[in-house]
Short mmCIF file of C-alpha atoms and ligand atoms in Angstrom, two decimals:
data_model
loop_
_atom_site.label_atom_id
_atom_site.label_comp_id
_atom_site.label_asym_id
_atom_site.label_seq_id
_atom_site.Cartn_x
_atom_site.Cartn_y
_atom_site.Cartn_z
CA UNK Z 8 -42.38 30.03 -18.45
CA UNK Z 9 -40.48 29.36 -15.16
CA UNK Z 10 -36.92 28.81 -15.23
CA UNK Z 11 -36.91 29.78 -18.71
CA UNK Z 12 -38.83 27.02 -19.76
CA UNK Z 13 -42.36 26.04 -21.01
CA UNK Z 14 -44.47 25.29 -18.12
CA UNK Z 15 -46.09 22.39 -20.21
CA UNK Z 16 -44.65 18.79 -20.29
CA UNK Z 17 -43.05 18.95 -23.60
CA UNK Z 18 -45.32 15.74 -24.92
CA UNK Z 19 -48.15 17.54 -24.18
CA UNK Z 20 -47.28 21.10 -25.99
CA UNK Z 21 -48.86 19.91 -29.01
CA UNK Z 22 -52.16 19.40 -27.70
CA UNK Z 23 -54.42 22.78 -27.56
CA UNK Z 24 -57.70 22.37 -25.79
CA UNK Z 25 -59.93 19.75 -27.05
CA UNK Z 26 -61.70 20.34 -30.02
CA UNK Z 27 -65.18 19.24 -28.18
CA UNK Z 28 -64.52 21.84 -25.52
CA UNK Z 29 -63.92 24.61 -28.05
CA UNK Z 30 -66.67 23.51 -29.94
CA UNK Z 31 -69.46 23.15 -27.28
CA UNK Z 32 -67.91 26.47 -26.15
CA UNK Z 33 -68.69 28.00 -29.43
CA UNK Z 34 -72.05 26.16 -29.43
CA UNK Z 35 -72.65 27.75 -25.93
CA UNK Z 36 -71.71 31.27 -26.57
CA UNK Z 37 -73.76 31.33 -29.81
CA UNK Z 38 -76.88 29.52 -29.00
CA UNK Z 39 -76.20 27.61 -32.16
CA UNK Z 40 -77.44 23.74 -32.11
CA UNK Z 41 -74.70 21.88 -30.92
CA UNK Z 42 -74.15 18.81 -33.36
CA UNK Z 43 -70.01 18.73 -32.82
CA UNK Z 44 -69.72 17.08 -29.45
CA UNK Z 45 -71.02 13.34 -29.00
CA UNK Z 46 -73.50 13.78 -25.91
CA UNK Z 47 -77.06 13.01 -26.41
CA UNK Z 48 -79.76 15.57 -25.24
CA UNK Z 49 -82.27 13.06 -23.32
CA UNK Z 50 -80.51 11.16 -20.44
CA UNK Z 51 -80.56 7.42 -20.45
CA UNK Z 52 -83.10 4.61 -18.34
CA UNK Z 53 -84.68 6.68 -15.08
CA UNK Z 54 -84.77 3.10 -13.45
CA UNK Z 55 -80.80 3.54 -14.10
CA UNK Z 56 -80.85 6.55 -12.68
CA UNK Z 57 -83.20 5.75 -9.98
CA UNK Z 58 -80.91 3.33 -8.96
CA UNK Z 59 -78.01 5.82 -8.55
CA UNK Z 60 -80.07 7.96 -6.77
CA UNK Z 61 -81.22 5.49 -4.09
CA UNK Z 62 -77.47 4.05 -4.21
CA UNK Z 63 -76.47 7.89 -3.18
CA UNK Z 64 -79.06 8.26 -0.18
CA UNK Z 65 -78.73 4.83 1.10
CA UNK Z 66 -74.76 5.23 1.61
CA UNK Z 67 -73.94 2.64 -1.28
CA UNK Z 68 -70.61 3.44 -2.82
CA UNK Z 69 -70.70 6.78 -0.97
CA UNK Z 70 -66.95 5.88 0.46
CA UNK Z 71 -63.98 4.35 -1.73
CA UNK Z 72 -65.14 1.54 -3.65
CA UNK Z 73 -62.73 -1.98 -4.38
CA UNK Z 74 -60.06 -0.45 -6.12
CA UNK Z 75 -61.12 -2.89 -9.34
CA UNK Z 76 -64.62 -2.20 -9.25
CA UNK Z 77 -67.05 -3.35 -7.02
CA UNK Z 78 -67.85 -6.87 -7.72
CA UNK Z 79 -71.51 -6.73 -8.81
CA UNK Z 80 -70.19 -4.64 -11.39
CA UNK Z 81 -67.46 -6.79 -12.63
CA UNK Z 82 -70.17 -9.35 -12.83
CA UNK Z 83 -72.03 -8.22 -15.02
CA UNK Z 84 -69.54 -6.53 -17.22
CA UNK Z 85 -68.52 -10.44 -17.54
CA UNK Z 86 -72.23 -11.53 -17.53
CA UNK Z 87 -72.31 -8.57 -20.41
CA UNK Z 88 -69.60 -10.07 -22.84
CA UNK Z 89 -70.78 -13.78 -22.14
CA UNK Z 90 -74.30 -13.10 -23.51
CA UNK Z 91 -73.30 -10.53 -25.81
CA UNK Z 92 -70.38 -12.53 -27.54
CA UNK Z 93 -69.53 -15.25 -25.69
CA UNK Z 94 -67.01 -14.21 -24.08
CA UNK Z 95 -65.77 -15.73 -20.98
CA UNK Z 96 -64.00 -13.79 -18.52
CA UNK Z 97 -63.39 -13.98 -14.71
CA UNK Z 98 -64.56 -11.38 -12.81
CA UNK Z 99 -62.07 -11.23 -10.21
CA UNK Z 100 -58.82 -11.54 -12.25
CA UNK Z 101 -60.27 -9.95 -15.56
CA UNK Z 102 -62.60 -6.86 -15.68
CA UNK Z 103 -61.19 -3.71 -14.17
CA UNK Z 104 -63.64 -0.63 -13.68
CA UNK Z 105 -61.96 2.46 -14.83
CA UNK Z 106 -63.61 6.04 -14.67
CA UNK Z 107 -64.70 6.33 -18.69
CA UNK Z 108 -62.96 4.31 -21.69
CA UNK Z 109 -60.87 7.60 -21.33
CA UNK Z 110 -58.99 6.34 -17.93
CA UNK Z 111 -58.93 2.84 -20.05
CA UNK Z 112 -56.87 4.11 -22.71
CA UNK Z 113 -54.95 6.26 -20.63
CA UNK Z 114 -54.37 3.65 -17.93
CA UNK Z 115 -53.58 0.64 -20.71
CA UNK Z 116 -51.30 2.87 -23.13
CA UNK Z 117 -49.28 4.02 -19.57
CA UNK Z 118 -49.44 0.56 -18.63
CA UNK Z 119 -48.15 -0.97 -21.68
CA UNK Z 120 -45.98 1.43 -23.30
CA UNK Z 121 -41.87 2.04 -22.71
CA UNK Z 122 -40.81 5.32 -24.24
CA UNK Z 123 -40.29 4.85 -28.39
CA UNK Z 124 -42.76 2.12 -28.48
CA UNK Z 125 -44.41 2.55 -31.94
CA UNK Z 126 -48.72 2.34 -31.63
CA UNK Z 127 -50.26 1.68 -34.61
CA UNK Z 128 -53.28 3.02 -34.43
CA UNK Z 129 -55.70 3.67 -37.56
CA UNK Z 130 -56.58 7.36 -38.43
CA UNK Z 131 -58.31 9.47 -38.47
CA UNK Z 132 -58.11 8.71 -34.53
CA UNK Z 133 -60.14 9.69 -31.02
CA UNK Z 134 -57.91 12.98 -29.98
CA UNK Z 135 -57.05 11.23 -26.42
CA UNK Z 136 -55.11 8.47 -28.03
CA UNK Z 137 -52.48 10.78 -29.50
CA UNK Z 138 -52.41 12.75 -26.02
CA UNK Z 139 -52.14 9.34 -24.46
CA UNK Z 140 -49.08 7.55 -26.72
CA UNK Z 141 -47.79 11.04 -26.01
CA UNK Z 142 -47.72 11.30 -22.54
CA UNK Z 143 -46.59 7.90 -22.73
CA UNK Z 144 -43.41 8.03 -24.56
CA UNK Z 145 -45.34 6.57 -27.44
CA UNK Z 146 -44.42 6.87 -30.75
CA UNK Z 147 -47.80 7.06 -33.17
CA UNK Z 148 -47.96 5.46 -36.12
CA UNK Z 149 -51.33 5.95 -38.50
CA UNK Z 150 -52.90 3.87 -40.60
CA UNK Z 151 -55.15 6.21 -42.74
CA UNK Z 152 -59.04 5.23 -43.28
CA UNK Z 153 -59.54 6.25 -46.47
CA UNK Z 154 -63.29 7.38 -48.37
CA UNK Z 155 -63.93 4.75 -50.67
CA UNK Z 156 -67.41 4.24 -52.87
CA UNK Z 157 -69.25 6.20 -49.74
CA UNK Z 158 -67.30 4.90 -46.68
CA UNK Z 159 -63.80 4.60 -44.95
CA UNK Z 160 -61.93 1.17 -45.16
CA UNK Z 161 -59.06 0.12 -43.82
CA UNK Z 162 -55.94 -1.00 -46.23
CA UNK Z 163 -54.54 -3.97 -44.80
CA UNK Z 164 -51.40 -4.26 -46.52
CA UNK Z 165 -51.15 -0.38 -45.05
CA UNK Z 166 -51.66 -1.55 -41.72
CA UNK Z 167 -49.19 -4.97 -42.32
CA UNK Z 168 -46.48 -2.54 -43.69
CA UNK Z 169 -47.17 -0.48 -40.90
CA UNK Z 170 -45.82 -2.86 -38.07
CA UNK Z 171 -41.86 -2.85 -37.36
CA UNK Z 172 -39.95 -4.43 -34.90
CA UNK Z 173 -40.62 -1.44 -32.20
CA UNK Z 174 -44.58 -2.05 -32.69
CA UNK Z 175 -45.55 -2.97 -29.39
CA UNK Z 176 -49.23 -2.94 -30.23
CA UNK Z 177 -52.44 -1.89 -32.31
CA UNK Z 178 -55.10 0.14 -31.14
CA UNK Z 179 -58.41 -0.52 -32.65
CA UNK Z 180 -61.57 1.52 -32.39
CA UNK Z 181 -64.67 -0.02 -33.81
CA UNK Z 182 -67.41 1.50 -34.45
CA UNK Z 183 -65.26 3.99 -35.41
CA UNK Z 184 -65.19 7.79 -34.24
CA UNK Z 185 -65.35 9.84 -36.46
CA UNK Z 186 -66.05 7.88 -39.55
CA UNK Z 187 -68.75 5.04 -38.02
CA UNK Z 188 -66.73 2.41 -39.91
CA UNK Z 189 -67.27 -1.25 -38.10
CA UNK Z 190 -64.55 -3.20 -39.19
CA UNK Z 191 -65.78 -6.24 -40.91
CA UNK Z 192 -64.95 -9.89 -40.01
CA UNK Z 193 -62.41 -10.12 -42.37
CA UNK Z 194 -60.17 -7.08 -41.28
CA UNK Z 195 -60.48 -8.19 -37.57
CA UNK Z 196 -59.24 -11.28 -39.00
CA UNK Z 197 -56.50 -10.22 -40.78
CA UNK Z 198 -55.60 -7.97 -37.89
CA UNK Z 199 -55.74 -10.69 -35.63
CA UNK Z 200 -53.85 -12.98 -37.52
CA UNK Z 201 -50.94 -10.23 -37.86
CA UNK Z 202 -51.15 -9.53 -34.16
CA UNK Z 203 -50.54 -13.14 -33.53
CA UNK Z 204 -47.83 -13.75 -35.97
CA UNK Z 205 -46.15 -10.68 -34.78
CA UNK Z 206 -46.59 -11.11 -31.05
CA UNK Z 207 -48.44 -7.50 -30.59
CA UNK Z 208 -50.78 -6.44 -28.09
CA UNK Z 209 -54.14 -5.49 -29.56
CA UNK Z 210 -55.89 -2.39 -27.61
CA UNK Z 211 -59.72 -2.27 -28.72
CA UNK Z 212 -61.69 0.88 -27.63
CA UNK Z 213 -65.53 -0.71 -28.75
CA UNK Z 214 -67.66 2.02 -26.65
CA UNK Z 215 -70.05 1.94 -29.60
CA UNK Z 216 -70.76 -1.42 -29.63
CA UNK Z 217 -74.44 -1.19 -29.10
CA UNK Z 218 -74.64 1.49 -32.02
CA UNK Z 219 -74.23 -0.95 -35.24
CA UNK Z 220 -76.41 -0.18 -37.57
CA UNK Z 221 -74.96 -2.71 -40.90
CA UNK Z 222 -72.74 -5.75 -40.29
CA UNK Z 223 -72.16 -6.86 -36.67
CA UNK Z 224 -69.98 -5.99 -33.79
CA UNK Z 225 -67.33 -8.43 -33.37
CA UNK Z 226 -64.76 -8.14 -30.92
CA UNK Z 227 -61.61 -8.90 -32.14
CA UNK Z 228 -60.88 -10.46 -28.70
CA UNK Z 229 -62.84 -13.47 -29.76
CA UNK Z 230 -60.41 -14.28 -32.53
CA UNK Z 231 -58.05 -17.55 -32.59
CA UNK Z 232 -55.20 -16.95 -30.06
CA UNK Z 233 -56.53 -12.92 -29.41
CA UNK Z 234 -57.59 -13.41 -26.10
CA UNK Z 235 -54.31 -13.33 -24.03
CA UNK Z 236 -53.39 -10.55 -26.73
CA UNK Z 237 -56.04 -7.69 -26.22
CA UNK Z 238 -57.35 -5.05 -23.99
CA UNK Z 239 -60.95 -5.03 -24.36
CA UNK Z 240 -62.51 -1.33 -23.76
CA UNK Z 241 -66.06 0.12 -23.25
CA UNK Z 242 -67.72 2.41 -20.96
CA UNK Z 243 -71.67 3.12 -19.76
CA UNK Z 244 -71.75 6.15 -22.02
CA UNK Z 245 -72.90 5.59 -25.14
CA UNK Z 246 -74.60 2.31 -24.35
CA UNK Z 247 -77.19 4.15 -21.95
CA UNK Z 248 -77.20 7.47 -22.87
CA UNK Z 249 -75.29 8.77 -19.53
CA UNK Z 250 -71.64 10.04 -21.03
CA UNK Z 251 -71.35 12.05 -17.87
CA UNK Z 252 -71.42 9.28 -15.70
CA UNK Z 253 -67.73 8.39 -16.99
CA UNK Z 254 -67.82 4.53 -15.88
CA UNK Z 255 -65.63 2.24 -18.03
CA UNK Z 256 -64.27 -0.69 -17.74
CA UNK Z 257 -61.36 -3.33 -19.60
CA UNK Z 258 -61.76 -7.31 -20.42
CA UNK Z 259 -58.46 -9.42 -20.76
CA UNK Z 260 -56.61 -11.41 -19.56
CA UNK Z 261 -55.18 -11.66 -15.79
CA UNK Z 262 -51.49 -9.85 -16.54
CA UNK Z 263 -53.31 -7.51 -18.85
CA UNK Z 264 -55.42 -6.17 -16.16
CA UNK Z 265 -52.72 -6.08 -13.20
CA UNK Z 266 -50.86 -4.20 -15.60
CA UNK Z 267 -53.07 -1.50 -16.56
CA UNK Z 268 -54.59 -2.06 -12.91
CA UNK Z 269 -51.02 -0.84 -11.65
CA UNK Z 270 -51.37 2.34 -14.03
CA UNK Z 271 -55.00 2.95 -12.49
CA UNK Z 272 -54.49 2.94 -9.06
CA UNK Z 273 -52.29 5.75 -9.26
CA UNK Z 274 -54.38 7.76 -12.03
CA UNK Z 275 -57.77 7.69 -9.89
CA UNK Z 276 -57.33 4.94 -7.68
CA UNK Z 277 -61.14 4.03 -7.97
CA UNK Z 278 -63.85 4.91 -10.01
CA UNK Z 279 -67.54 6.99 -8.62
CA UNK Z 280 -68.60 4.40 -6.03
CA UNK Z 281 -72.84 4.78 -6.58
CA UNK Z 282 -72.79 4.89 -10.33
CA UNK Z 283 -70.84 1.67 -10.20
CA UNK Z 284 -74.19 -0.29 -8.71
CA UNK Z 285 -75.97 1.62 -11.25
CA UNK Z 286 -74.35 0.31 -14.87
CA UNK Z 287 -73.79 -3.02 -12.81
CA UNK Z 288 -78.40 -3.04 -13.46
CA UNK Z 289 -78.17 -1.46 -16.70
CA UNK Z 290 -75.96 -3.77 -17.95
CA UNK Z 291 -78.25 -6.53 -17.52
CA UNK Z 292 -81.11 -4.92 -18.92
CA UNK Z 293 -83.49 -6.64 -21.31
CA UNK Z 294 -82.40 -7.56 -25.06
CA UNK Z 295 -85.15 -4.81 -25.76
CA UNK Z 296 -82.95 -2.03 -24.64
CA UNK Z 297 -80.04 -2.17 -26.73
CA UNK Z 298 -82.21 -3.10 -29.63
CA UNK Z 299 -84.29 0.00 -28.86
CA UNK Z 300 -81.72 2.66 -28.80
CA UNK Z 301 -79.78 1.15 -32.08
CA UNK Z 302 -83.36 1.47 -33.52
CA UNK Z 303 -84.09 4.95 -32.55
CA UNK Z 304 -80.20 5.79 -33.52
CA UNK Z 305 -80.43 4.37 -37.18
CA UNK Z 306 -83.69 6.69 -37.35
CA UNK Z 307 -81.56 9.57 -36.53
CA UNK Z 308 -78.85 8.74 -38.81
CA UNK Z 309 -81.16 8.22 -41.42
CA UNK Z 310 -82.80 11.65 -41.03
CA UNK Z 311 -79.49 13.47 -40.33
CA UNK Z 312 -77.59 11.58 -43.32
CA UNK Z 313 -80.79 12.91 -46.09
CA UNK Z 314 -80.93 16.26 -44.36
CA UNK Z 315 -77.10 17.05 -45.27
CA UNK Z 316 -77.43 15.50 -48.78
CA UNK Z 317 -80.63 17.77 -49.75
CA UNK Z 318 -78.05 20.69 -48.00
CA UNK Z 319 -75.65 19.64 -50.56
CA UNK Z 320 -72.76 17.61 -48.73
CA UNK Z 321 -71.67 14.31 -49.91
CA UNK Z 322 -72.29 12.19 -46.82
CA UNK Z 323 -70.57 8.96 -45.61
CA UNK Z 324 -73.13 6.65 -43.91
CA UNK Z 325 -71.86 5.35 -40.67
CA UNK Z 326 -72.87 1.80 -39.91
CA UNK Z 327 -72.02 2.27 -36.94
CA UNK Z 328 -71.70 5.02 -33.78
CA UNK Z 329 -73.99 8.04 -33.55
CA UNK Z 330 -71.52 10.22 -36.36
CA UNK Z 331 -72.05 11.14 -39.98
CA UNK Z 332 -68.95 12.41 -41.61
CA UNK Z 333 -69.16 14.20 -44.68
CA UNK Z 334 -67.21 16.54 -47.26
CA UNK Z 335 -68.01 19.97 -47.39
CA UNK Z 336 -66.49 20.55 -50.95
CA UNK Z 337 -69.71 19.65 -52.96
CA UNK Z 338 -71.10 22.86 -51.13
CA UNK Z 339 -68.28 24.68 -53.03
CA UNK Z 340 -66.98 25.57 -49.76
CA UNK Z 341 -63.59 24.85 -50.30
CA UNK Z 342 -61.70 22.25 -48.81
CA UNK Z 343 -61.47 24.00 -45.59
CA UNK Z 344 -63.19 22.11 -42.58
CA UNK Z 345 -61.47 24.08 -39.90
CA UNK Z 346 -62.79 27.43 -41.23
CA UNK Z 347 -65.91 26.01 -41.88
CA UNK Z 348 -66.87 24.89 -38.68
CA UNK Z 349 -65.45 28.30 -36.82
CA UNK Z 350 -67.66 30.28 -39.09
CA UNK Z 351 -71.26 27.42 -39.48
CA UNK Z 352 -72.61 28.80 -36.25
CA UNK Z 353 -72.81 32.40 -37.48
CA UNK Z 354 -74.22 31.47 -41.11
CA UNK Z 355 -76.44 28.98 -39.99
CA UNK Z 356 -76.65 28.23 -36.48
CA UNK Z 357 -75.22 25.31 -36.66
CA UNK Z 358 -71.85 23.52 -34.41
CA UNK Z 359 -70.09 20.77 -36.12
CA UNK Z 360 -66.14 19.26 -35.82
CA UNK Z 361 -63.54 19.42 -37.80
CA UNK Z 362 -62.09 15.71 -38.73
CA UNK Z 363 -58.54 17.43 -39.66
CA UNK Z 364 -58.03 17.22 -35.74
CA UNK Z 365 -58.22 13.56 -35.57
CA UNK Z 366 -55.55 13.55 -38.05
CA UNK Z 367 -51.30 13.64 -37.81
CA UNK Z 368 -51.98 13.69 -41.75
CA UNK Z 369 -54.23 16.93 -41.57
CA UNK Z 370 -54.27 17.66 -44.91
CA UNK Z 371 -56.52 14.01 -45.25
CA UNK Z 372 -58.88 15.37 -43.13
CA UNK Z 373 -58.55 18.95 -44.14
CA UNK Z 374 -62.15 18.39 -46.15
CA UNK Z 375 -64.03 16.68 -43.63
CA UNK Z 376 -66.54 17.46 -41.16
CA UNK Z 377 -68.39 15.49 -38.90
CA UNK Z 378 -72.05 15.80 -37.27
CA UNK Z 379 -73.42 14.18 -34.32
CA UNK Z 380 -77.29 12.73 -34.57
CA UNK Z 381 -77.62 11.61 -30.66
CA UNK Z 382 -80.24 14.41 -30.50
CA UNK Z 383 -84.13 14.34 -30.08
CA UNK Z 384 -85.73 14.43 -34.11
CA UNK Z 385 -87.16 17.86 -33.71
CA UNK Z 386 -83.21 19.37 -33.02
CA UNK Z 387 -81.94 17.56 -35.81
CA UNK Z 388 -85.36 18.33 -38.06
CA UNK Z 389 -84.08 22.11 -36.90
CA UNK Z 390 -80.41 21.45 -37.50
CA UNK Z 391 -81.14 20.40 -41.32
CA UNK Z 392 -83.45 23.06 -42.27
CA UNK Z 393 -80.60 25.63 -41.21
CA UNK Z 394 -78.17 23.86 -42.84
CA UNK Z 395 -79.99 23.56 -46.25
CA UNK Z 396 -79.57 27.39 -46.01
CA UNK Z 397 -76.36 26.92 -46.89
CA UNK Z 398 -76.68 26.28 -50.46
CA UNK Z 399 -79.85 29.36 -50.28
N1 PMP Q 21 -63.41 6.36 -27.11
C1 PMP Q 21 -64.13 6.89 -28.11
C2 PMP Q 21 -63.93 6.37 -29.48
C3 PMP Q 21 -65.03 7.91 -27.86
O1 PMP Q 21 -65.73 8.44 -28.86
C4 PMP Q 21 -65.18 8.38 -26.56
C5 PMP Q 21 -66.09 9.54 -26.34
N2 PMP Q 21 -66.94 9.45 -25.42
C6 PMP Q 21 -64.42 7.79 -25.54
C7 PMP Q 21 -63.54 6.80 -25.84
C8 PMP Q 21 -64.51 8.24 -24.11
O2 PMP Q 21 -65.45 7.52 -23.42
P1 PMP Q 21 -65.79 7.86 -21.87
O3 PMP Q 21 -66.72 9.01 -21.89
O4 PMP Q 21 -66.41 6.62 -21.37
O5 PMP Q 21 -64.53 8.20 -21.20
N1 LIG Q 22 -66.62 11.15 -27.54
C1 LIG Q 22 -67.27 12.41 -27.77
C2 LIG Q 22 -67.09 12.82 -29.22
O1 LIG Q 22 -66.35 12.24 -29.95
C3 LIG Q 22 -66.77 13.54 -26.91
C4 LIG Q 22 -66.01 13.22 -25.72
C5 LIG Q 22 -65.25 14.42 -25.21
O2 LIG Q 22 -65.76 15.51 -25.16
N2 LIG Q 22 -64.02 14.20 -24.87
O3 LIG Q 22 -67.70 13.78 -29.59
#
């Protein structure tokens, strides 16, 4: 306290520390396998990295980059959604390179957002979006995924019932963290549709669009009408294995991006200058990679997803992200994810998250716990034995 007030912002008081931090903590301090926070545990292309390296010692990037990004980049992020999903967009006047999808959100949702804005945004949801409508003036408004016949769906009249006049716009994340839903044609449909009738922006977070593993990624920017409505986001993370690298970038339209390019500038005012020419190369790697490392992922979730049913959870495949969420009360736990995941290290050696955080509804999460599976076979081989110990 100074002048007899909380030192914290008040729209940040709710927000402890991040439940990956206190989890990878926990992970750290107990030697348990950490399956809670979403890093893998091999690092991405060495010609990638390579290419950093030499980018580093040859003085590329070494001083402030362009303020967007430096143009081979925002090539081939456009080069990227052209031969992806043929999606044109300018380079110039449409791709902004942000540091992570996490400066994207931040940067759109400060961009975009006047104080008591509503966000519709479907739960359970990434923890920085709430921080982000927050420190925004945002008001949140969730749309709950709900467990249906093995997976989370989204309601649609929920979400249409969920729009008022103060909706400004909807923020989409598919794949989906934590559930690995991919929203199907149809929903993005519907949700498009809605958006256009309504007039709302559309904010997509798709950082796990190489990691579809049933259906297809579709970005709902390639809808009728969508594409002067939506903020396209992804980042070099997932997609090559290098989430410390924290490059992102946003697709849409011209005002879009001098909008949230406004918001930037003053956040970080550019983005790591060498790891720029780097993802600018991996980008345009090969059909062969990104088929590769969804194939070695579905592996993983296959293992990881029969490993926790023998252990006795009831398991929601993902078909999409590198996530499995499940429900801990077939284990006769209780209904308790929270507790569960504070005490799994010491029973079993074993770090997994709580869902309940990714919820304003906590009590619809309260049973939920998710595991990550973006680790070499032989930890996750190791992580199931321990965890059919459980049930021992
Ligand atoms: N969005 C989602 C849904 C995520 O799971 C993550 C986690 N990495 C991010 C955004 C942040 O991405 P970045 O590391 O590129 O900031
Ligand atoms: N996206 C990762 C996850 O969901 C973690 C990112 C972070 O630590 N903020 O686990």
């Amino acid at each position: 306290m100074t002048q007899g007030r909380p030192l914290l912002n008040r729209s940040l008081a709710e927000f402890g520390t991040t439940i990956f931090a206190e989890m990878s903590a926990l992970a750290a301090r107990t030697g348990a396998i950490n399956l809670g926070q979403g890093f893998p545990d091999t690092d991405g292309p060495e010609e990638i990295r390579e290419v950093a390296a030499r980018a580093v010692l040859s003085g590329l990037g070494n001083q402030y980059p362009p303020g967007p990004g430096i143009p081979e980049l925002r090539s081939a992020v456009a080069a990227h959604q052209a031969r992806f999903y043929g999606l044109e967009y300018d380079p110039d006047a449409e791709v902004l390179v942000t540091t992570g999808a996490t400066e994207a959100v931040a940067a759109t949702l400060l961009a975009l957002l006047e104080p008591g804005d509503e966000v519709v945004a479907l739960e359970p949801y990434y923890d920085s979006y709430a921080a982000c409508i927050a420190m925004a003036g945002g008001v949140r408004v969730p749309v709950t995924l709900r467990p249906q016949e093995g997976a989370y769906r989204l309601d649609l009249d929920e979400l249409r019932a969920a729009v008022t006049p103060r909706t400004r716009l909807i923020l989409l994340n598919t794949p989906h963290n934590p559930t690995g839903t991919v929203l199907t044609r149809e929903e993005l449909s519907a949700i498009a549709e809605l958006a256009c009738e309504r007039d709302l922006l559309v904010v997509t977070d798709e950082v796990y669009e190489h990691l579809v593993f049933e259906g297809e990624h579709i970005p709902i920017a390639s809808f009728p009408g969508m594409r002067e409505h939506t903020v396209t986001i992804s980042s070099a993370g997932k997609t090559f294995s290098l989430t410390g690298w924290k490059i992102g970038w946003i697709t849409a339209s011209p005002d879009l991006v001098t909008a949230v390019r406004s918001a930037k500038q003053f956040l970080t005012y550019v983005s790591g200058g060498p790891l720029q020419y780097a993802v600018a190369e991996a980008l345009r790697l090969p059909d062969g990679y990104f088929a590769g490392l969804r194939e070695d992922l579905r592996a993983k979730r296959d293992l990881l997803s029969a490993g926790l049913t023998e252990a006795g959870f009831e398991v929601y495949g993902p078909a999409g992200t590198y996530f499995v969420t499940t429900d801990i009360r077939p284990l006769g736990e209780g209904g308790d994810g929270f507790a569960f995941c504070r005490s799994l290290p010491e029973r079993c050696g074993v770090v997994a998250v709580p869902n309940a955080v990714f919820y304003d509804h906590r009590e619809q999460g309260a049973p939920f716990v998710r595991f990550a599976f973006c680790k070499r076979q032989e930890v996750l081989e190791e992580a199931v034995s321990r965890l059919k110990q459980l049930a021992a």
